[in-house]
PDB file of C-alpha atoms in Angstrom:
ATOM      1  CA  MET A   1     -79.179  39.579  66.740  1.00  0.00           C
ATOM      2  CA  ALA A   2     -76.826  37.753  69.268  1.00  0.00           C
ATOM      3  CA  HIS A   3     -75.383  34.566  68.119  1.00  0.00           C
ATOM      4  CA  ALA A   4     -76.093  31.282  70.360  1.00  0.00           C
ATOM      5  CA  ARG A   5     -73.087  30.399  72.456  1.00  0.00           C
ATOM      6  CA  GLN A   6     -71.826  26.634  71.712  1.00  0.00           C
ATOM      7  CA  ALA A   7     -71.187  24.598  74.691  1.00  0.00           C
ATOM      8  CA  ARG A   8     -67.599  23.461  75.194  1.00  0.00           C
ATOM      9  CA  SER A   9     -66.628  19.704  75.074  1.00  0.00           C
ATOM     10  CA  TRP A  10     -63.300  19.842  76.715  1.00  0.00           C
ATOM     11  CA  PRO A  11     -64.689  19.577  80.164  1.00  0.00           C
ATOM     12  CA  LEU A  12     -66.018  16.098  79.322  1.00  0.00           C
ATOM     13  CA  LEU A  13     -62.433  15.042  78.921  1.00  0.00           C
ATOM     14  CA  LEU A  14     -61.661  15.965  82.403  1.00  0.00           C
ATOM     15  CA  ILE A  15     -64.751  13.787  83.508  1.00  0.00           C
ATOM     16  CA  ALA A  16     -63.965  10.904  81.321  1.00  0.00           C
ATOM     17  CA  ALA A  17     -60.423  10.498  81.809  1.00  0.00           C
ATOM     18  CA  PRO A  18     -60.569   8.837  85.379  1.00  0.00           C
ATOM     19  CA  ALA A  19     -63.570   6.670  84.170  1.00  0.00           C
ATOM     20  CA  ALA A  20     -61.578   5.446  81.321  1.00  0.00           C
ATOM     21  CA  VAL A  21     -58.715   4.387  83.301  1.00  0.00           C
ATOM     22  CA  ALA A  22     -61.131   2.568  85.698  1.00  0.00           C
ATOM     23  CA  VAL A  23     -62.954   0.831  82.819  1.00  0.00           C
ATOM     24  CA  TRP A  24     -59.624  -0.125  80.985  1.00  0.00           C
ATOM     25  CA  SER A  25     -57.875  -1.523  84.355  1.00  0.00           C
ATOM     26  CA  GLY A  26     -61.160  -3.706  84.733  1.00  0.00           C
ATOM     27  CA  TRP A  27     -61.591  -5.195  81.048  1.00  0.00           C
ATOM     28  CA  VAL A  28     -57.820  -5.835  81.057  1.00  0.00           C
ATOM     29  CA  GLY A  29     -58.074  -7.443  84.271  1.00  0.00           C
ATOM     30  CA  LEU A  30     -61.054  -9.448  83.193  1.00  0.00           C
ATOM     31  CA  GLY A  31     -59.532 -10.393  79.843  1.00  0.00           C
ATOM     32  CA  SER A  32     -56.186 -11.736  81.936  1.00  0.00           C
ATOM     33  CA  LEU A  33     -58.545 -13.781  84.343  1.00  0.00           C
ATOM     34  CA  CYS A  34     -60.238 -15.353  80.925  1.00  0.00           C
ATOM     35  CA  GLY A  35     -56.813 -16.343  79.399  1.00  0.00           C
ATOM     36  CA  PHE A  36     -56.025 -13.386  77.479  1.00  0.00           C
ATOM     37  CA  GLY A  37     -52.252 -12.558  77.731  1.00  0.00           C
ATOM     38  CA  PRO A  38     -48.922 -11.653  76.146  1.00  0.00           C
ATOM     39  CA  VAL A  39     -48.719 -13.068  72.618  1.00  0.00           C
ATOM     40  CA  THR A  40     -45.482 -12.314  70.474  1.00  0.00           C
ATOM     41  CA  LEU A  41     -46.488 -11.187  66.837  1.00  0.00           C
ATOM     42  CA  LEU A  42     -44.167 -12.655  64.213  1.00  0.00           C
ATOM     43  CA  PRO A  43     -42.105 -14.869  66.582  1.00  0.00           C
ATOM     44  CA  GLY A  44     -38.861 -15.768  65.303  1.00  0.00           C
ATOM     45  CA  ILE A  45     -38.557 -12.480  63.019  1.00  0.00           C
ATOM     46  CA  GLY A  46     -38.034 -10.266  66.194  1.00  0.00           C
ATOM     47  CA  GLY A  47     -41.684  -9.703  66.676  1.00  0.00           C
ATOM     48  CA  VAL A  48     -43.300  -7.487  69.307  1.00  0.00           C
ATOM     49  CA  THR A  49     -45.110  -8.679  72.342  1.00  0.00           C
ATOM     50  CA  VAL A  50     -48.818  -7.455  72.713  1.00  0.00           C
ATOM     51  CA  ASN A  51     -50.987  -7.938  75.574  1.00  0.00           C
ATOM     52  CA  THR A  52     -54.232  -9.383  73.652  1.00  0.00           C
ATOM     53  CA  ALA A  53     -56.367  -8.558  76.991  1.00  0.00           C
ATOM     54  CA  ILE A  54     -56.520  -5.198  75.596  1.00  0.00           C
ATOM     55  CA  THR A  55     -58.796  -6.145  72.920  1.00  0.00           C
ATOM     56  CA  LEU A  56     -61.688  -6.258  75.348  1.00  0.00           C
ATOM     57  CA  PRO A  57     -61.756  -2.350  76.241  1.00  0.00           C
ATOM     58  CA  ILE A  58     -60.717  -1.347  72.544  1.00  0.00           C
ATOM     59  CA  GLY A  59     -63.504  -3.501  71.111  1.00  0.00           C
ATOM     60  CA  VAL A  60     -66.275  -3.049  73.541  1.00  0.00           C
ATOM     61  CA  GLU A  61     -65.597   0.600  74.479  1.00  0.00           C
ATOM     62  CA  ALA A  62     -65.067   1.786  71.052  1.00  0.00           C
ATOM     63  CA  TYR A  63     -68.122   0.007  69.523  1.00  0.00           C
ATOM     64  CA  GLY A  64     -70.257   1.556  72.191  1.00  0.00           C
ATOM     65  CA  SER A  65     -68.819   5.148  71.642  1.00  0.00           C
ATOM     66  CA  PHE A  66     -69.379   4.710  67.779  1.00  0.00           C
ATOM     67  CA  ALA A  67     -72.887   3.351  68.362  1.00  0.00           C
ATOM     68  CA  LEU A  68     -73.584   6.407  70.829  1.00  0.00           C
ATOM     69  CA  TYR A  69     -72.359   8.933  68.092  1.00  0.00           C
ATOM     70  CA  ALA A  70     -74.395   7.188  65.256  1.00  0.00           C
ATOM     71  CA  TRP A  71     -77.460   7.353  67.633  1.00  0.00           C
ATOM     72  CA  LEU A  72     -76.911  11.158  68.355  1.00  0.00           C
ATOM     73  CA  ALA A  73     -75.472  12.523  64.987  1.00  0.00           C
ATOM     74  CA  SER A  74     -77.788  14.318  62.949  1.00  0.00           C
ATOM     75  CA  GLY A  75     -78.482  13.024  59.288  1.00  0.00           C
ATOM     76  CA  ALA A  76     -79.167   9.371  59.869  1.00  0.00           C
ATOM     77  CA  SER A  77     -82.211   7.610  59.014  1.00  0.00           C
ATOM     78  CA  ASP A  78     -84.690   6.550  61.836  1.00  0.00           C
ATOM     79  CA  VAL A  79     -83.769   2.964  61.205  1.00  0.00           C
ATOM     80  CA  THR A  80     -80.184   3.530  61.626  1.00  0.00           C
ATOM     81  CA  ARG A  81     -80.777   5.760  64.770  1.00  0.00           C
ATOM     82  CA  THR A  82     -82.899   3.013  66.347  1.00  0.00           C
ATOM     83  CA  PHE A  83     -80.140   0.371  65.635  1.00  0.00           C
ATOM     84  CA  ALA A  84     -77.575   2.577  66.805  1.00  0.00           C
ATOM     85  CA  ARG A  85     -79.471   3.334  69.879  1.00  0.00           C
ATOM     86  CA  ARG A  86     -80.080  -0.300  70.727  1.00  0.00           C
ATOM     87  CA  SER A  87     -76.347  -0.986  70.116  1.00  0.00           C
ATOM     88  CA  ALA A  88     -75.370   1.761  72.343  1.00  0.00           C
ATOM     89  CA  PHE A  89     -77.510   0.387  75.279  1.00  0.00           C
ATOM     90  CA  GLY A  90     -76.326  -3.071  74.618  1.00  0.00           C
ATOM     91  CA  ALA A  91     -72.683  -2.089  74.627  1.00  0.00           C
ATOM     92  CA  LEU A  92     -73.262  -0.121  78.067  1.00  0.00           C
ATOM     93  CA  ALA A  93     -75.250  -2.943  79.592  1.00  0.00           C
ATOM     94  CA  LEU A  94     -72.273  -5.317  78.490  1.00  0.00           C
ATOM     95  CA  GLY A  95     -69.678  -2.924  79.914  1.00  0.00           C
ATOM     96  CA  CYS A  96     -71.555  -2.623  83.095  1.00  0.00           C
ATOM     97  CA  THR A  97     -71.903  -6.172  83.534  1.00  0.00           C
ATOM     98  CA  GLY A  98     -68.168  -6.914  82.584  1.00  0.00           C
ATOM     99  CA  GLN A  99     -66.984  -4.200  85.198  1.00  0.00           C
ATOM    100  CA  VAL A 100     -69.252  -6.126  87.829  1.00  0.00           C
ATOM    101  CA  ILE A 101     -67.905  -9.545  86.825  1.00  0.00           C
ATOM    102  CA  TYR A 102     -64.127  -8.285  87.326  1.00  0.00           C
ATOM    103  CA  ASP A 103     -65.038  -6.798  90.664  1.00  0.00           C
ATOM    104  CA  LEU A 104     -66.605  -9.645  92.083  1.00  0.00           C
ATOM    105  CA  LEU A 105     -63.966 -12.034  90.812  1.00  0.00           C
ATOM    106  CA  ALA A 106     -61.124  -9.842  92.124  1.00  0.00           C
ATOM    107  CA  ALA A 107     -62.878  -9.282  95.405  1.00  0.00           C
ATOM    108  CA  ALA A 108     -63.049 -13.314  95.774  1.00  0.00           C
ATOM    109  CA  HIS A 109     -59.199 -13.272  95.006  1.00  0.00           C
ATOM    110  CA  MET A 110     -59.673 -15.515  91.956  1.00  0.00           C
ATOM    111  CA  THR A 111     -56.960 -16.105  89.486  1.00  0.00           C
ATOM    112  CA  ARG A 112     -58.920 -17.643  86.895  1.00  0.00           C
ATOM    113  CA  ALA A 113     -62.473 -16.815  85.691  1.00  0.00           C
ATOM    114  CA  PRO A 114     -65.074 -19.572  85.621  1.00  0.00           C
ATOM    115  CA  TRP A 115     -65.860 -20.930  82.328  1.00  0.00           C
ATOM    116  CA  LEU A 116     -69.353 -19.390  82.004  1.00  0.00           C
ATOM    117  CA  VAL A 117     -67.493 -15.886  82.434  1.00  0.00           C
ATOM    118  CA  VAL A 118     -64.962 -17.038  79.676  1.00  0.00           C
ATOM    119  CA  VAL A 119     -67.922 -18.090  77.556  1.00  0.00           C
ATOM    120  CA  LEU A 120     -69.792 -14.937  78.006  1.00  0.00           C
TER     121      LEU A 120
END
């Protein structure tokens, strides 16, 4: 009896890498327009400067990825999978909305995001 051939997942990295770069730059750009920026951690002690705009892509995209994994992984209860599915779609919608907002603000050559965007 022949064994079923398992699909390789490494080609997905080739597809995902350019998308990740575009998403990362959009979120960091939106964060910068909303007032996120460089912060020195532990000032006066020789702290490290970190750009806090990176918290947006890390938070939103990592949450979306984890929710997608929880939804598609086997062994979870129906309640868990339903919550994870809704979370994954919610994170995807939030990510799409954030990218569109950044693109519109960049196209309008705005240097600061309106207050409503900052609040959202």
